[in-house]
mmCIF file of C-alpha atoms in Angstrom:
data_model
loop_
_atom_site.group_PDB
_atom_site.id
_atom_site.type_symbol
_atom_site.label_atom_id
_atom_site.label_comp_id
_atom_site.label_asym_id
_atom_site.label_seq_id
_atom_site.Cartn_x
_atom_site.Cartn_y
_atom_site.Cartn_z
ATOM 1 C CA MET A 579 -53.411 69.455 50.676
ATOM 2 C CA LYS A 580 -51.989 72.982 50.960
ATOM 3 C CA THR A 581 -52.062 75.083 47.792
ATOM 4 C CA VAL A 582 -48.964 76.823 46.422
ATOM 5 C CA TRP A 583 -48.886 79.015 43.307
ATOM 6 C CA LEU A 584 -45.762 78.487 41.184
ATOM 7 C CA THR A 585 -44.495 81.148 38.806
ATOM 8 C CA SER A 586 -41.718 79.631 36.699
ATOM 9 C CA ILE A 587 -39.396 82.150 35.111
ATOM 10 C CA ILE A 588 -37.497 79.095 33.857
ATOM 11 C CA PRO A 589 -39.196 77.872 30.612
ATOM 12 C CA SER A 590 -38.576 74.197 31.359
ATOM 13 C CA GLU A 591 -41.623 71.969 31.520
ATOM 14 C CA GLU A 592 -39.480 69.067 32.618
ATOM 15 C CA GLY A 593 -37.997 71.096 35.450
ATOM 16 C CA VAL A 594 -41.420 72.193 36.667
ATOM 17 C CA LYS A 595 -42.784 68.636 36.481
ATOM 18 C CA ASN A 596 -39.848 67.417 38.572
ATOM 19 C CA LEU A 597 -40.436 70.145 41.163
ATOM 20 C CA ILE A 598 -44.157 69.333 41.414
ATOM 21 C CA ALA A 599 -43.292 65.653 41.831
ATOM 22 C CA GLN A 600 -40.900 66.528 44.663
ATOM 23 C CA LEU A 601 -43.503 68.571 46.517
ATOM 24 C CA LYS A 602 -46.568 66.350 46.109
ATOM 25 C CA PRO A 603 -45.527 63.721 48.735
ATOM 26 C CA TYR A 604 -45.320 66.575 51.245
ATOM 27 C CA GLY A 605 -49.017 67.420 50.788
ATOM 28 C CA LEU A 606 -48.484 70.476 48.576
ATOM 29 C CA ASP A 607 -50.881 71.094 45.677
ATOM 30 C CA VAL A 608 -48.871 73.104 43.167
ATOM 31 C CA ARG A 609 -50.718 75.229 40.626
ATOM 32 C CA GLY A 610 -49.080 77.810 38.437
ATOM 33 C CA HIS A 611 -47.927 79.226 35.146
ATOM 34 C CA PHE A 612 -44.875 80.002 33.047
ATOM 35 C CA TRP A 613 -43.786 83.617 33.165
ATOM 36 C CA GLU A 614 -44.210 85.753 30.041
ATOM 37 C CA ASP A 615 -41.624 88.530 29.953
ATOM 38 C CA GLU A 616 -43.815 90.988 28.049
ATOM 39 C CA ILE A 617 -44.449 93.977 30.276
ATOM 40 C CA SER A 618 -45.640 96.062 27.292
ATOM 41 C CA LYS A 619 -48.595 93.658 27.048
ATOM 42 C CA MET A 620 -48.954 93.612 30.846
ATOM 43 C CA ALA A 621 -48.550 89.832 30.841
ATOM 44 C CA TRP A 622 -47.535 90.064 34.496
ATOM 45 C CA ALA A 623 -51.205 90.493 35.410
ATOM 46 C CA LYS A 624 -52.443 87.219 33.884
ATOM 47 C CA PRO A 625 -52.217 85.075 37.065
ATOM 48 C CA ARG A 626 -53.559 87.860 39.319
ATOM 49 C CA GLU A 627 -57.017 86.380 39.951
ATOM 50 C CA GLU A 628 -55.595 82.941 40.734
ATOM 51 C CA LEU A 629 -52.936 84.244 43.094
ATOM 52 C CA ILE A 630 -55.321 86.284 45.232
ATOM 53 C CA LYS A 631 -57.615 83.303 45.896
ATOM 54 C CA PRO A 632 -57.782 82.645 49.646
ATOM 55 C CA ASP A 633 -56.733 78.973 49.359
ATOM 56 C CA VAL A 634 -53.322 79.941 47.923
ATOM 57 C CA LEU A 635 -50.935 80.003 50.891
ATOM 58 C CA LEU A 636 -47.608 80.785 49.222
ATOM 59 C CA TRP A 637 -46.257 82.346 46.050
ATOM 60 C CA LEU A 638 -43.289 80.321 44.799
ATOM 61 C CA ILE A 639 -41.067 81.868 42.122
ATOM 62 C CA LEU A 640 -38.709 79.529 40.258
ATOM 63 C CA THR A 641 -35.820 81.443 38.688
ATOM 64 C CA SER A 642 -32.109 81.661 38.219
ATOM 65 C CA GLY A 643 -30.063 84.389 39.820
ATOM 66 C CA GLU A 644 -29.367 85.892 36.382
ATOM 67 C CA ASN A 645 -33.053 85.988 35.388
ATOM 68 C CA LEU A 646 -33.797 87.805 38.623
ATOM 69 C CA LYS A 647 -31.470 90.617 37.500
ATOM 70 C CA THR A 648 -33.465 91.292 34.311
ATOM 71 C CA PRO A 649 -35.177 94.737 34.683
ATOM 72 C CA SER A 650 -38.383 93.685 32.859
ATOM 73 C CA VAL A 651 -38.721 90.528 34.994
ATOM 74 C CA ARG A 652 -38.139 92.512 38.181
ATOM 75 C CA TYR A 653 -40.708 95.095 37.114
ATOM 76 C CA GLY A 654 -43.393 92.556 36.236
ATOM 77 C CA LEU A 655 -42.854 90.580 39.445
ATOM 78 C CA SER A 656 -43.006 93.834 41.442
ATOM 79 C CA LEU A 657 -46.365 94.880 40.046
ATOM 80 C CA LEU A 658 -47.818 91.415 40.554
ATOM 81 C CA ALA A 659 -46.444 91.322 44.092
ATOM 82 C CA LEU A 660 -48.041 94.696 44.851
ATOM 83 C CA THR A 661 -51.507 93.524 43.816
ATOM 84 C CA ILE A 662 -51.128 90.300 45.811
ATOM 85 C CA GLN A 663 -50.043 92.296 48.872
ATOM 86 C CA ALA A 664 -52.984 94.666 48.383
ATOM 87 C CA LYS A 665 -55.468 91.801 48.443
ATOM 88 C CA ARG A 666 -53.749 89.306 50.776
ATOM 89 C CA GLY A 667 -51.698 91.616 53.019
ATOM 90 C CA ILE A 668 -48.125 92.855 52.766
ATOM 91 C CA SER A 669 -46.863 89.889 54.790
ATOM 92 C CA PHE A 670 -48.240 87.313 52.336
ATOM 93 C CA PRO A 671 -45.492 84.625 51.975
ATOM 94 C CA MET A 672 -43.314 84.777 48.911
ATOM 95 C CA LEU A 673 -40.414 82.380 48.307
ATOM 96 C CA ILE A 674 -37.879 82.578 45.490
ATOM 97 C CA LEU A 675 -36.484 79.183 44.519
ATOM 98 C CA LEU A 676 -33.125 79.571 42.775
ATOM 99 C CA THR A 677 -32.017 77.070 40.190
ATOM 100 C CA GLU A 678 -28.517 78.518 40.351
ATOM 101 C CA GLY A 679 -26.689 81.482 41.801
ATOM 102 C CA ALA A 680 -26.641 82.973 45.272
ATOM 103 C CA ALA A 681 -29.490 84.836 46.922
ATOM 104 C CA PRO A 682 -29.098 88.601 46.359
ATOM 105 C CA ALA A 683 -28.942 91.053 49.246
ATOM 106 C CA ALA A 684 -32.428 92.276 50.130
ATOM 107 C CA GLU A 685 -31.559 95.934 49.500
ATOM 108 C CA THR A 686 -30.690 95.134 45.863
ATOM 109 C CA LEU A 687 -34.201 93.838 45.145
ATOM 110 C CA PRO A 688 -37.252 95.877 44.135
ATOM 111 C CA THR A 689 -39.192 96.974 47.215
ATOM 112 C CA PRO A 690 -42.162 94.551 46.787
ATOM 113 C CA LEU A 691 -39.808 91.544 46.672
ATOM 114 C CA ARG A 692 -37.650 92.418 49.675
ATOM 115 C CA GLY A 693 -39.698 90.334 52.081
ATOM 116 C CA SER A 694 -39.185 87.171 50.029
ATOM 117 C CA ASP A 695 -37.403 84.135 51.424
ATOM 118 C CA PHE A 696 -34.844 82.306 49.270
ATOM 119 C CA LEU A 697 -34.133 78.612 48.820
ATOM 120 C CA SER A 698 -31.867 76.675 46.483
ATOM 121 C CA LEU A 699 -33.471 74.083 44.247
ATOM 122 C CA THR A 700 -30.481 71.837 44.985
ATOM 123 C CA ASP A 701 -30.945 72.015 48.763
ATOM 124 C CA PRO A 702 -31.701 68.414 49.883
ATOM 125 C CA ALA A 703 -34.126 69.801 52.466
ATOM 126 C CA MET A 704 -35.840 72.151 50.009
ATOM 127 C CA ALA A 705 -39.246 70.441 50.054
ATOM 128 C CA ALA A 706 -39.289 70.120 53.849
ATOM 129 C CA LYS A 707 -38.388 73.790 54.245
ATOM 130 C CA LEU A 708 -41.196 74.741 51.858
ATOM 131 C CA VAL A 709 -43.679 72.782 53.985
ATOM 132 C CA VAL A 710 -42.523 74.634 57.081
ATOM 133 C CA LYS A 711 -42.952 77.970 55.295
ATOM 134 C CA VAL A 712 -46.479 77.070 54.132
ATOM 135 C CA ASN A 713 -47.507 75.987 57.615
ATOM 136 C CA THR A 714 -45.955 78.879 59.522
ATOM 137 C CA PRO A 715 -48.619 81.377 60.667
ATOM 138 C CA VAL A 716 -48.271 84.735 58.971
ATOM 139 C CA LYS A 717 -47.779 87.706 61.250
ATOM 140 C CA GLU A 718 -49.970 90.519 59.992
ATOM 141 C CA ILE A 719 -48.163 93.783 59.274
ATOM 142 C CA VAL A 720 -50.233 96.961 59.092
ATOM 143 C CA SER A 721 -49.172 99.303 56.340
ATOM 144 C CA GLU A 722 -49.433 103.100 56.391
ATOM 145 C CA TYR A 723 -50.858 103.098 52.872
ATOM 146 C CA ARG A 724 -52.787 101.101 50.297
ATOM 147 C CA LEU A 725 -51.090 100.357 46.971
ATOM 148 C CA ASP A 726 -52.601 98.254 44.189
ATOM 149 C CA THR A 727 -52.037 97.729 40.470
ATOM 150 C CA TYR A 728 -54.212 97.062 37.426
ATOM 151 C CA GLY A 729 -53.180 96.246 33.901
ATOM 152 C CA ASN A 730 -54.310 94.810 30.608
ATOM 153 C CA PRO A 731 -53.942 95.921 26.990
ATOM 154 C CA HIS A 732 -57.468 97.399 26.956
ATOM 155 C CA ILE A 733 -57.365 99.655 30.039
ATOM 156 C CA GLY A 734 -53.620 100.225 30.193
ATOM 157 C CA GLN A 735 -51.463 100.284 33.306
ATOM 158 C CA TRP A 736 -52.828 101.853 36.486
ATOM 159 C CA ILE A 737 -51.731 102.225 40.104
ATOM 160 C CA GLU A 738 -54.059 102.927 43.047
ATOM 161 C CA VAL A 739 -52.927 104.595 46.275
ATOM 162 C CA GLY A 740 -54.590 105.795 49.447
ATOM 163 C CA PRO A 741 -54.328 105.788 53.249
ATOM 164 C CA TRP A 742 -54.827 102.512 55.109
ATOM 165 C CA THR A 743 -56.467 104.347 58.002
ATOM 166 C CA GLY A 744 -57.175 107.975 58.718
ATOM 167 C CA SER A 745 -57.267 110.481 55.903
ATOM 168 C CA TRP A 746 -55.078 112.467 53.526
ATOM 169 C CA PRO A 747 -55.835 116.075 52.429
ATOM 170 C CA GLY A 748 -55.379 114.985 48.838
ATOM 171 C CA ALA A 749 -52.775 112.775 47.178
ATOM 172 C CA MET A 750 -49.614 113.082 45.136
ATOM 173 C CA PHE A 751 -48.014 110.453 42.893
ATOM 174 C CA GLY A 752 -44.711 110.656 41.061
ATOM 175 C CA VAL A 753 -42.746 108.447 38.664
ATOM 176 C CA SER A 754 -39.100 108.186 37.668
ATOM 177 C CA GLY A 755 -38.435 106.792 34.210
ATOM 178 C CA ALA A 756 -42.030 106.889 32.925
ATOM 179 C CA GLU A 757 -44.996 109.241 32.414
ATOM 180 C CA ILE A 758 -48.383 109.760 34.038
ATOM 181 C CA THR A 759 -51.094 110.249 31.413
ATOM 182 C CA PHE A 760 -54.321 110.378 33.443
ATOM 183 C CA HIS A 761 -55.522 110.582 37.064
ATOM 184 C CA ALA A 762 -58.788 110.081 38.890
ATOM 185 C CA VAL A 763 -60.314 109.707 42.367
ATOM 186 C CA GLY A 764 -62.915 107.142 43.362
ATOM 187 C CA PRO A 765 -63.901 104.290 45.688
ATOM 188 C CA LYS A 766 -61.109 101.869 46.455
ATOM 189 C CA GLY A 767 -60.823 98.485 44.795
ATOM 190 C CA SER A 768 -61.707 99.226 41.162
ATOM 191 C CA LEU A 769 -61.030 101.853 38.533
ATOM 192 C CA PRO A 770 -63.584 104.682 38.739
ATOM 193 C CA THR A 771 -66.071 105.232 35.936
ATOM 194 C CA LEU A 772 -66.664 108.862 36.956
ATOM 195 C CA SER A 773 -64.290 111.224 38.734
ATOM 196 C CA SER A 774 -64.247 114.862 39.803
ATOM 197 C CA LEU A 775 -60.843 116.227 40.754
ATOM 198 C CA ARG A 776 -60.310 119.093 43.181
ATOM 199 C CA TYR A 777 -57.483 121.423 42.193
ATOM 200 C CA PRO A 778 -55.640 118.896 40.000
ATOM 201 C CA LEU A 779 -51.955 119.465 39.337
ATOM 202 C CA LYS A 780 -49.712 118.001 36.647
ATOM 203 C CA GLY A 781 -46.014 118.005 35.859
ATOM 204 C CA LEU A 782 -44.633 118.687 39.330
ATOM 205 C CA LYS A 783 -40.856 118.148 39.438
ATOM 206 C CA LEU A 784 -39.427 116.496 42.527
ATOM 207 C CA ASN A 785 -35.920 115.361 43.387
ATOM 208 C CA LEU A 786 -35.217 112.652 45.912
ATOM 209 C CA ALA A 787 -31.870 110.952 46.557
ATOM 210 C CA GLY A 788 -30.556 112.305 43.269
ATOM 211 C CA LYS A 789 -33.432 110.901 41.250
ATOM 212 C CA GLU A 790 -35.951 113.128 39.448
ATOM 213 C CA TYR A 791 -39.673 112.377 39.621
ATOM 214 C CA THR A 792 -42.565 113.869 37.678
ATOM 215 C CA ALA A 793 -45.687 114.007 39.840
ATOM 216 C CA TRP A 794 -49.384 114.676 39.530
ATOM 217 C CA ALA A 795 -51.699 115.523 42.424
ATOM 218 C CA ALA A 796 -55.263 116.307 43.453
ATOM 219 C CA GLN A 797 -56.687 117.826 46.626
ATOM 220 C CA ASN A 798 -59.669 115.515 47.048
ATOM 221 C CA GLU A 799 -59.701 114.201 50.615
ATOM 222 C CA MET A 800 -58.682 110.530 50.755
ATOM 223 C CA ASN A 801 -59.761 108.071 53.411
ATOM 224 C CA ALA A 802 -59.673 104.305 53.938
ATOM 225 C CA ASP A 803 -62.396 103.859 51.292
ATOM 226 C CA THR A 804 -61.246 106.410 48.712
ATOM 227 C CA SER A 805 -58.249 106.141 46.392
ATOM 228 C CA TYR A 806 -56.187 108.112 43.928
ATOM 229 C CA PHE A 807 -55.654 106.377 40.596
ATOM 230 C CA VAL A 808 -52.964 107.193 38.023
ATOM 231 C CA LYS A 809 -52.457 105.781 34.553
ATOM 232 C CA LEU A 810 -48.855 105.176 33.538
ATOM 233 C CA GLU A 811 -47.105 105.104 30.188
ATOM 234 C CA GLY A 812 -43.791 103.261 30.324
ATOM 235 C CA PHE A 813 -42.156 101.291 33.105
ATOM 236 C CA PRO A 814 -40.953 103.423 36.005
ATOM 237 C CA GLU A 815 -37.816 102.512 37.928
ATOM 238 C CA SER A 816 -39.475 103.810 41.065
ATOM 239 C CA ILE A 817 -42.563 105.593 42.266
ATOM 240 C CA LEU A 818 -43.260 107.979 45.136
ATOM 241 C CA PHE A 819 -46.604 108.909 46.615
ATOM 242 C CA GLY A 820 -48.283 110.225 49.722
ATOM 243 C CA PRO A 821 -50.587 112.889 51.137
ATOM 244 C CA TYR A 822 -50.804 116.149 49.214
ATOM 245 C CA ALA A 823 -48.654 118.831 50.867
ATOM 246 C CA THR A 824 -48.318 122.551 50.212
ATOM 247 C CA GLU A 825 -44.912 122.844 51.892
ATOM 248 C CA GLU A 826 -41.614 122.341 50.058
ATOM 249 C CA GLU A 827 -40.887 119.322 52.257
ATOM 250 C CA ALA A 828 -43.384 116.473 52.388
ATOM 251 C CA ASP A 829 -43.572 112.955 53.765
ATOM 252 C CA VAL A 830 -43.679 110.487 50.885
ATOM 253 C CA PHE A 831 -43.389 106.758 50.371
ATOM 254 C CA VAL A 832 -40.915 105.450 47.793
ATOM 255 C CA VAL A 833 -41.188 102.061 46.083
ATOM 256 C CA GLN A 834 -38.470 100.717 43.804
ATOM 257 C CA LEU A 835 -39.908 98.628 40.955
ATOM 258 C CA LYS A 836 -36.753 97.435 39.149
#
């Protein structure tokens, strides 16, 4: 049996049972949960530990086209997708199964969801196509950066960034539509308990493609084992980050979250 994790945005137990019954004869073991649209409580993070298990071969999202337009749903799915991609690779297979509506254009989706495939629940060959997807070898894509997320009501909402290889002469992180309330530097993979910042900066104003970002930065050298961590208040539409730069122009990465 091949394991698939199902996230059902649709709150229909009967619908999910029917889907599982359709997939079982094809050798697919479906585990999963019902989505909780409560980003203020960071409910998006609840299935994190299950989804990053190595035996899970595909993330299957059951939703309608309309639900996929909801900003809070898009935001929660984006943060969960980022942490899966951080642990399983950015090419980890994601498939959005639509109960109704047409598949949106990739450029209209949040950045972490743009690599998703789409299928219609009413497609007679849906189950067979899912089996093909699960059994297709994943081509590894090497990213220029590391990007991970953490969140629960006790620690708040955090994002971790750093270089995949090589080094950065510090790091900068900006948000549009939210606030940064804390920053730290430490070993990758977990929130630091102690941190010493070199020349920290707060409240930098940046403008990119007509959108204003507020950024924080630190000049600690970052490498493949060291990360920059920022704590967020609110739910940014997009984030930008990259190596710290003293020039007016800098190379940055931009990720849309809604």
